[in-house]
Amino acid sequence: MKWTAIRKDPGSPKQSPHLSDYQATLADFSWDNIRRELPSLPGKKGFNIAHAAVDCHAEGQLAKHVALRWLSQSDRVERFTYGELKTLTSRFANVLHMLGLGRGDTVCTLTGRIPELYIAALGALKNTSVFCPLYSAFGPEPIYQRMSRGDAKILITTRRLYREKVAKLLNRLPLLRYVLLVDLEEHEDSRLLSLPRLMAKVQDTFTIPSTDLEDIALLHFTSGTTGMPKGALHVHGAALTHYLTGKYVLDFHADDVFWCTADPGWVTGTSYGILAPLLHGITNIVDEADFDATRWCNILESQKVSVLYTAPTAIRRLMRLGAEPVKSYNLSHLRLVQSVGEPLNPEAIVWGQEALGMPIHDNWWQTETGGIMIANFPAMEIRPGSMGRPLPGIEAAIVRRSEDGGAEEIETPGTQGELALRPGWPSMFRGYLHDEERYRSCFASDWYLTGDLAKRDGDGYFWFVGRADDIIKTAGHMVGPFEVESVLMAHPAVAEAGVIGKPDPVVGELVKGFVSLKSGFEASDALRLELIAFTRKMLGSAVAPREIEFNQHLPKNRAGKIMRRLLKARELGLPDGDLSTMEE
Ligand code: ATP
Ligand code: MG
């Protein structure tokens, strides 16, 4: 399949990239310069994310600028200026301090996307505690797993979530000192406290203790796509990456209105749903509600969103609507759309051009990397189907693991291997919680090995092939599921596709595709044969799926990723494995 490159139109008023020349920016780049663009804590007391993201703006010209614009489930809009956010987060930090929580203590939240979540995140960072957001739709067991592994000392939640999910866990969580309820009027007992009461009792100002770039700030669990979620630890210095990528990839400018659709329970929802936009002093949209195509279009229009950061799963759901309904909205403020989390099928990029009037930019990173590492920058030509090129300050390579446990770089363009990064970028994870051995096993020959397979072309663009665990070995070929899924998605009937290798005595593994159909299409043998013929024409018979199964409910995790391991386990009649992050 040939997808032509999309060039940005240099004269377009919608584009105002910070980075106009990739090579020149690389040559000039240093992390020290980025560090100098961010404020230090007063009195040579180091660097604290929340100070840089909130207080320094509140103390300057942005005091009255809207930091958070929160849209409630029922369409109420609440605005918080940088000045107000400073006060609220200082109060929350005082609450933590009063309750005896300090440096390195884990503060968990289990709430929907409500203002208290954002206040707690930034307040915990001010207090040099470790912020660990939990996704509110988790059931009791995944909540217990994460809180106990994370040594949670305090939990912020709602009365309903407490009653339904947390109450029964309390005696299994001996380290948990307090539960603060955002909607409780009076303290219930010595452990169950009212957050509004505590907030009313403390002072408006808080002196941030000295904070080191290397102090642990965030604990994020991975999405559990490939197995049991891992707890990745990040430091205050990670903000350098958030700031850098806000500048170059999301192209933030002073009057931007930014919307990151991810929940803070996933790393994207914290790195970009809270920190990056505030580090840049712009207005951040938070929507309490879950995905709904019409609601999303309304928000883009009514809130005048200029930069959108979302995920392929949402884009595919918008695509089900077709381009026409989306085109009926006034999206003239929208300037840039970026996507992360899963491969972005070229088809989606073409759809973006038609429906939104601009291509969708793909970028790649992981919970472990803390921030975007590889991206299609606004200032460069997009190659649909490619994740783009490494950020300034990031060295990426394709490597081959050697028998002696090392890793060798593969220089030849177009060769498939494991995607690796040179350790040392500021938001690199500093460990997997309570799993030093697993952490160490991610590094070899001075590379961090990502577990993803990719190729690099002659111009330095990286192309995602698949997760190392998902690669299909069929009749001597290595097939990446993404390539096959993208072709399936190019067929007009297909909404989503997941491709796996199914053990086969003759070819080793045969390629099997699971597809869900767009509305208006019916599963039938004729369509199955048509899809097989369609993929054969595009991919050749060695790579095209031999089997296709229709499934309107492809298993996904809550981060919206198709769980191929589950498709495979179910195909083979094996146990499901960890389902804690699975979507209902
Ligand atoms: P787990 O590690 O628990 O299995 P996970 O890897 O899905 O879960 P995350 O850290 O949220 O958890 O996701 C990172 C992974 O998502 C990457 O390693 C990659 O496989 C995939 N991914 C992210 N962005 C892209 C992208 N633009 N293209 C292709 N894959 C992507
Ligand atoms: Mg992973």
Short mmCIF file of C-alpha atoms in Angstrom, two decimals, residues 14-18 65-67 69 82 246-247 249-259 277-278 280-285 303-308 333-336:
data_model
loop_
_atom_site.label_atom_id
_atom_site.label_comp_id
_atom_site.label_asym_id
_atom_site.label_seq_id
_atom_site.Cartn_x
_atom_site.Cartn_y
_atom_site.Cartn_z
CA LYS A 14 -3.33 27.18 11.52
CA GLN A 15 0.28 26.17 12.02
CA SER A 16 2.73 28.00 14.21
CA PRO A 17 5.34 25.42 15.06
CA HIS A 18 8.08 26.08 17.55
CA HIS A 65 -5.56 33.23 33.17
CA VAL A 66 -7.75 30.12 33.15
CA ALA A 67 -5.68 27.04 33.97
CA ARG A 69 -11.79 24.62 32.37
CA TYR A 82 -3.79 29.88 37.88
CA GLY A 246 4.45 20.41 24.98
CA LYS A 247 6.59 22.84 23.05
CA VAL A 249 5.10 18.05 19.64
CA LEU A 250 1.92 19.69 20.91
CA ASP A 251 3.19 23.07 19.73
CA PHE A 252 1.73 25.01 22.67
CA HIS A 253 1.37 28.76 22.33
CA ALA A 254 0.15 31.24 24.92
CA ASP A 255 -3.49 31.45 23.81
CA ASP A 256 -3.97 27.75 23.19
CA VAL A 257 -6.90 25.77 24.55
CA PHE A 258 -5.72 22.22 24.92
CA TRP A 259 -7.71 19.06 25.43
CA PRO A 277 -0.28 22.26 29.47
CA LEU A 278 0.11 23.83 32.91
CA HIS A 280 3.21 26.08 29.52
CA GLY A 281 0.65 28.27 31.29
CA ILE A 282 -2.15 27.53 28.84
CA THR A 283 -5.82 26.61 29.33
CA ASN A 284 -6.48 22.92 29.88
CA ILE A 285 -9.88 21.37 29.21
CA GLN A 303 -14.63 25.30 23.92
CA LYS A 304 -12.69 26.44 20.86
CA VAL A 305 -10.11 23.72 21.35
CA SER A 306 -6.94 24.49 19.39
CA VAL A 307 -4.84 21.41 20.17
CA LEU A 308 -6.30 17.95 20.72
CA HIS A 333 -9.98 26.91 16.12
CA LEU A 334 -8.54 23.43 15.89
CA ARG A 335 -4.96 23.59 14.70
CA LEU A 336 -3.34 20.31 15.64
#
